Short mmCIF file of C-alpha atoms and ligand atoms in Angstrom, two decimals:
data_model
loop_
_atom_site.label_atom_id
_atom_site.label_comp_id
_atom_site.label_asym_id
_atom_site.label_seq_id
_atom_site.Cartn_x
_atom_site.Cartn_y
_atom_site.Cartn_z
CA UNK A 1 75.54 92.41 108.84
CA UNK A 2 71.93 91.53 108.33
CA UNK A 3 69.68 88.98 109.04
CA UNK A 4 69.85 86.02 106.41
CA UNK A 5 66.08 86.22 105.66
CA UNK A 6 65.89 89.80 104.86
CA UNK A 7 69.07 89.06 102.36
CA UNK A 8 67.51 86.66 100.96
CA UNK A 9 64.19 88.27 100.69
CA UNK A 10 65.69 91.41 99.54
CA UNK A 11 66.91 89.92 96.15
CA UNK A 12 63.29 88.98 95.30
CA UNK A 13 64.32 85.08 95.66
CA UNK A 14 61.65 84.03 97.91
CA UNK A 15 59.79 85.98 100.63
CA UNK A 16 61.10 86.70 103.65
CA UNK A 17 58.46 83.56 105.45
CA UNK A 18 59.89 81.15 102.48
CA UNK A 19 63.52 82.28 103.39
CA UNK A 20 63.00 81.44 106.54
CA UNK A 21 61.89 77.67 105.68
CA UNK A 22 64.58 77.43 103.18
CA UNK A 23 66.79 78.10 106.49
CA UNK A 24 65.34 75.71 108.76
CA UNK A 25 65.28 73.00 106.00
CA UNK A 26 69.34 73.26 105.83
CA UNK A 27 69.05 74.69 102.34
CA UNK A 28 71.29 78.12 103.24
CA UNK A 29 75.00 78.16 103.79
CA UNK A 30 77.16 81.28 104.55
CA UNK A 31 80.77 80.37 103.69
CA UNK A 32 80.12 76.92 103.52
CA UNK A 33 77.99 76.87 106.79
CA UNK A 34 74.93 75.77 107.31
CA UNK A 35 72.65 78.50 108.57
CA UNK A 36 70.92 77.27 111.80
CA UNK A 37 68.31 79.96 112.49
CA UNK A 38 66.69 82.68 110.17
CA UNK A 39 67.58 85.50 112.49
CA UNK A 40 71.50 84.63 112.42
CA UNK A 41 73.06 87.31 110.07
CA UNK A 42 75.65 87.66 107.39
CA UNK A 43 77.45 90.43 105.19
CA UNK A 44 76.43 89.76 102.16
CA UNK A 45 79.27 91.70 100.66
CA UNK A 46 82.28 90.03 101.81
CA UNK A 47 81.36 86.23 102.67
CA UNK A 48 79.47 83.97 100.03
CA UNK A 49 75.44 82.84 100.88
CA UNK A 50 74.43 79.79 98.94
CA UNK A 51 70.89 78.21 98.43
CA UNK A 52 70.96 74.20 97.54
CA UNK A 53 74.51 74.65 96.97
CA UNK A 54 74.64 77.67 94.44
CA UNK A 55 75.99 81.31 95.50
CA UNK A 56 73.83 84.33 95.67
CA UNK A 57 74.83 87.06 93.35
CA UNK A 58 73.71 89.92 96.10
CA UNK A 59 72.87 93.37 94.55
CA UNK A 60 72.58 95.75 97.03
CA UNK A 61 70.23 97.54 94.81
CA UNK A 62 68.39 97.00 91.66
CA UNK A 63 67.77 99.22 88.46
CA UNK A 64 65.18 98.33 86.12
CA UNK A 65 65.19 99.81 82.77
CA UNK A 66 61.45 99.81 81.56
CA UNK A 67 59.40 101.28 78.32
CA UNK A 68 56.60 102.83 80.12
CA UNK A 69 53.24 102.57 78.46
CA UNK A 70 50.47 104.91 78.10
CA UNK A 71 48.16 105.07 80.16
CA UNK A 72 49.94 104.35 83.44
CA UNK A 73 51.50 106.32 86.00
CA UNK A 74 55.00 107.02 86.66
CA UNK A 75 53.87 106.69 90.60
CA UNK A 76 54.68 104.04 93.25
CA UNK A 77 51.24 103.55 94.31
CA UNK A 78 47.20 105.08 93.36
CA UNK A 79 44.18 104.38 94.77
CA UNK A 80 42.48 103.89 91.34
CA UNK A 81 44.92 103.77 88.75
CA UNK A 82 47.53 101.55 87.39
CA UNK A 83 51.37 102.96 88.01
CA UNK A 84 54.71 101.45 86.25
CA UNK A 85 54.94 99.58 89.78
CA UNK A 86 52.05 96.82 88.60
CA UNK A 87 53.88 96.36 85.36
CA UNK A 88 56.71 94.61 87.42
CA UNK A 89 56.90 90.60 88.31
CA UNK A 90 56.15 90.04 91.95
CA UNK A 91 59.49 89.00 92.73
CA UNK A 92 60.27 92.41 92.29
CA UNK A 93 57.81 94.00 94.03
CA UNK A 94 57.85 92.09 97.08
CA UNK A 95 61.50 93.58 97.26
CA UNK A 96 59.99 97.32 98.76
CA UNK A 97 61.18 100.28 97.88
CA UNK A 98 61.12 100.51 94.50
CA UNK A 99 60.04 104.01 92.69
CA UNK A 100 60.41 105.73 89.10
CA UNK A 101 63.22 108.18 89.12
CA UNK A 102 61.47 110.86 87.49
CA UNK A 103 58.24 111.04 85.74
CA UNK A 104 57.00 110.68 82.12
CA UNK A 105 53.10 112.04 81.72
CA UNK A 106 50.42 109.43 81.49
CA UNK A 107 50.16 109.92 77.85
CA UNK A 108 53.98 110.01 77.37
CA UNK A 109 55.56 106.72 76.69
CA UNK A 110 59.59 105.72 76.80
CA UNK A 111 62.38 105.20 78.90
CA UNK A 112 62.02 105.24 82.44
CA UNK A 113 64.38 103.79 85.50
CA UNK A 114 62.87 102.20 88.22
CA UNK A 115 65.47 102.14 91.41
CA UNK A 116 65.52 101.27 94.96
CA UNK A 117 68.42 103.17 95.40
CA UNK A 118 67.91 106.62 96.39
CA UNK A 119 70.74 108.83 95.95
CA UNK A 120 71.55 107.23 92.79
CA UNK A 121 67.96 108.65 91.65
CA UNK A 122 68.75 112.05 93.04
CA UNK A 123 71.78 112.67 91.40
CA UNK A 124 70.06 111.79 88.13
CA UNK A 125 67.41 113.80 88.80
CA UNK A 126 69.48 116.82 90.48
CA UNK A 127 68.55 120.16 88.13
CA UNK A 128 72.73 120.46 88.00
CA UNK A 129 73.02 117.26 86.63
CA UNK A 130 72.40 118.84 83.65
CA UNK A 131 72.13 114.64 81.72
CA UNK A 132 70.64 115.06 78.67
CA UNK A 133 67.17 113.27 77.74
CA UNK A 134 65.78 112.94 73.78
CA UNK A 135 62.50 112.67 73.46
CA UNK A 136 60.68 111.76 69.95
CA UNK A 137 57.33 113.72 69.44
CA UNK A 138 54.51 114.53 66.72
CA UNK A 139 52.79 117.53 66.59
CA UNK A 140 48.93 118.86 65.45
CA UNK A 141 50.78 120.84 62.96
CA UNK A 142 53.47 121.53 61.16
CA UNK A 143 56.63 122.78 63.53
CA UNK A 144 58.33 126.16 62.52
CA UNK A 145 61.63 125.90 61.03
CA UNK A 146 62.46 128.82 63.22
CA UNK A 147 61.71 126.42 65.97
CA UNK A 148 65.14 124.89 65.84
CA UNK A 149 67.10 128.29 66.35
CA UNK A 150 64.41 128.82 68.89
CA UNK A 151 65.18 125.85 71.18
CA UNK A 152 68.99 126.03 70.90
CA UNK A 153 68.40 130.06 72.22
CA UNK A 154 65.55 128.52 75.19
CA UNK A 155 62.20 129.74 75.01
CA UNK A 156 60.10 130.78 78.07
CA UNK A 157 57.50 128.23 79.12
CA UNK A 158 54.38 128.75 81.18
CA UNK A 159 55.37 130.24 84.59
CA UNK A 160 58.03 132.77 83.08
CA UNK A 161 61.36 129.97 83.15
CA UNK A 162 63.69 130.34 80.56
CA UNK A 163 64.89 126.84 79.42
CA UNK A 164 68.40 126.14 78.60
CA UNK A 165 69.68 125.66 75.52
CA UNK A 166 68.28 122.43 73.74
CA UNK A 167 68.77 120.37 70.21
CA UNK A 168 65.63 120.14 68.07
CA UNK A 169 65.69 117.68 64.89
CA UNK A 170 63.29 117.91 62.33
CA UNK A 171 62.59 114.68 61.22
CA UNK A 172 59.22 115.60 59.14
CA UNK A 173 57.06 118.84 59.09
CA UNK A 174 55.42 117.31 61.98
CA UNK A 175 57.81 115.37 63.07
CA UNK A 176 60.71 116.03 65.54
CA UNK A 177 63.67 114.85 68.29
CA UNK A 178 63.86 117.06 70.90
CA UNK A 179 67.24 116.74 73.38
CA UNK A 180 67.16 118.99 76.90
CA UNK A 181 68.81 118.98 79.55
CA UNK A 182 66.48 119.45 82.49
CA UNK A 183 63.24 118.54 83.73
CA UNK A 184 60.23 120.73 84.37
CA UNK A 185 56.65 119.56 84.50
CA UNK A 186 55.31 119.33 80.74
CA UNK A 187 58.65 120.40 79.44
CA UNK A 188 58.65 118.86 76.16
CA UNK A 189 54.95 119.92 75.70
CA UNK A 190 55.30 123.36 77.09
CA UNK A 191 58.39 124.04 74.75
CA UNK A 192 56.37 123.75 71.10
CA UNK A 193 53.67 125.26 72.60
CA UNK A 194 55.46 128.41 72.23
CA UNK A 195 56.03 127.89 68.73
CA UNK A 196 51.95 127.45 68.40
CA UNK A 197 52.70 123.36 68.66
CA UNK A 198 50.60 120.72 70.34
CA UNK A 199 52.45 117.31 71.01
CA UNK A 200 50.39 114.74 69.75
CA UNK A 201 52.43 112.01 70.72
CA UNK A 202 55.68 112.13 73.42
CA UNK A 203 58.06 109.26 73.70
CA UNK A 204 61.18 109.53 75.97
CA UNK A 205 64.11 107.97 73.55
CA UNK A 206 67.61 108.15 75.73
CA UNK A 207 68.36 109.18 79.25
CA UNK A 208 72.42 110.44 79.74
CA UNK A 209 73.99 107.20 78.10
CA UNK A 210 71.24 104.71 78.13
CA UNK A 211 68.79 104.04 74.92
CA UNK A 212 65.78 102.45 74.63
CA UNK A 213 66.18 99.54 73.53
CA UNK A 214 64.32 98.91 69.78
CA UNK A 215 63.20 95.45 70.91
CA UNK A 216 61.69 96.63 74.10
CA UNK A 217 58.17 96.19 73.82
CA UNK A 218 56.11 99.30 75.77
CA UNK A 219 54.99 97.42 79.29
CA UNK A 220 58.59 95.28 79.12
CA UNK A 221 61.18 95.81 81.22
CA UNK A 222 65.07 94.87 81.47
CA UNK A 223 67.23 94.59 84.67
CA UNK A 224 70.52 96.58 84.44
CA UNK A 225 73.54 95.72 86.27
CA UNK A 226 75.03 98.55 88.62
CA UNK A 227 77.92 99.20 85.75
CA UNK A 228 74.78 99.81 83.12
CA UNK A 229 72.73 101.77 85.09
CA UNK A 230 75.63 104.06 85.50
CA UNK A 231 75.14 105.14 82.14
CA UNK A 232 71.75 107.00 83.21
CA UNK A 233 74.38 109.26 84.78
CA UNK A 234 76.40 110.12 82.02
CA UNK A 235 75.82 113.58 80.66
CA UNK A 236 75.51 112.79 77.04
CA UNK A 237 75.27 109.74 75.04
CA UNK A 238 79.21 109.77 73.72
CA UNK A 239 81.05 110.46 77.45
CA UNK A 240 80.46 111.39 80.66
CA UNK A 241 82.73 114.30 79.49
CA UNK A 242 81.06 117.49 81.63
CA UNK A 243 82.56 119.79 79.17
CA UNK A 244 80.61 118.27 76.66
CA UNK A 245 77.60 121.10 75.81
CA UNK A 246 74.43 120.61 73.40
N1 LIG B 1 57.96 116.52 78.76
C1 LIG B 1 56.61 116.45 78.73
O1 LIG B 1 55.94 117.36 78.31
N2 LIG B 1 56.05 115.30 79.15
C2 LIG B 1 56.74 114.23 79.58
O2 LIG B 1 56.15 113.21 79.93
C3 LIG B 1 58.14 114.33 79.62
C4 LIG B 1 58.72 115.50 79.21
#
């Protein structure tokens, strides 16, 4: 049970002082009920809340699929810089809470999920999650054709770790998809390094089951229901199969 002005804050509606005057004007019913006072509570799960007559759809949590741009950091808050927070309507933001599961570099542009929901983001992010993540990058130069054998074997990256296995596509000398499975700082960067490659431009394509959309401008955003946003678990784009191996 919670307090019908947090509930109806917490789904961006209205802030939690307009809640309250929606409330006192008669606006709010909870199973047909007029609410009397702000502070009287409800369970939003199991009895219906209605403003001017029409029913709340409550989601206990939301998850918003966004392109990230470049330029902006994959951070909830900076003193001096812009993170994917500002990008979002202030109906959102007033909700609290919200953070990127996972981090794209300030240069790197893509998919991104931005969650209130904590342990939804950790087992995303968990190293044995093991969800795969394709990223499409351009290079200074053009990439070894040994580079493909070299990524499916896992090369060692600044710091001495051994990635695992991952899928490189050539799609043009300097041209490339690059699918892995895990997610160390600079990994996509660090990995053509060692075959004498700088990334000139990074852009995270797919997370697990979820694309980027094509008609996703970089800045826009989507919200996902909870069934969508369980795609970001999936391990690989076909199934959530586990056997399923790059
Ligand atoms: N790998 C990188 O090098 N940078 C990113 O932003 C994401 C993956």
């Amino acid at each position: 049970m919670e307090r019908i002005d947090k509930i109806l804050s917490s789904q961006g509606l209205c802030s939690r002082r307009e809640a309250a005057a929606l409330v006192r004007a008669g606006a709010v019913t909870v199973d047909g009920a007029p609410v009397r006072s702000p502070a009287d509570k409800a369970d939003p799960a199991s009895q219906v809340i209605a403003v001017h007559g029409r029913p709340l759809c409550y989601q206990a949590h939301v998850y918003i699929l966004l392109h990230k741009p470049q330029g902006v950091l994959s951070a909830s808050a900076d003193r001096r810089e812009r993170t994917v927070l500002d990008l979002l309507d202030e109906s959102l933001r007033r909700r609290g809470g919200l953070f990127p599961a996972g981090r794209l570099d300030r240069d790197t542009e893509g998919l991104l999920l931005v969650t209130d929901d904590g342990p939804f983001a950790h087992r995303m992010l968990s190293p044995a999650s093991h969800v795969e993540k394709t990223y499409y990058l351009r290079t200074d130069r053009d990439i070894p054709p040994h580079a493909v054998e070299a990524m499916r074997a896992g090369v060692t990256i600044e710091g001495g770790y051994h990635t695992r296995p991952a899928r490189l596509t050539l799609l043009a000398p300097r041209e490339a998809r690059l699918t892995i499975t895990e997610g160390k700082y600079h990994q996509v960067k660090l990995m053509l390094r060692t075959v004498g490659c700088t990334v000139t431009y990074l852009r995270r394509e797919r997370i697990g089951g979820v694309c980027l959309p094509p008609d996703l401008a970089p800045g826009e955003y989507r919200l996902l229901s909870p069934a969508e946003a369980a795609g970001f678990l999936q391990k690989n784009a076909e199934s959530d199969d586990a056997s399923a191996q790059l």
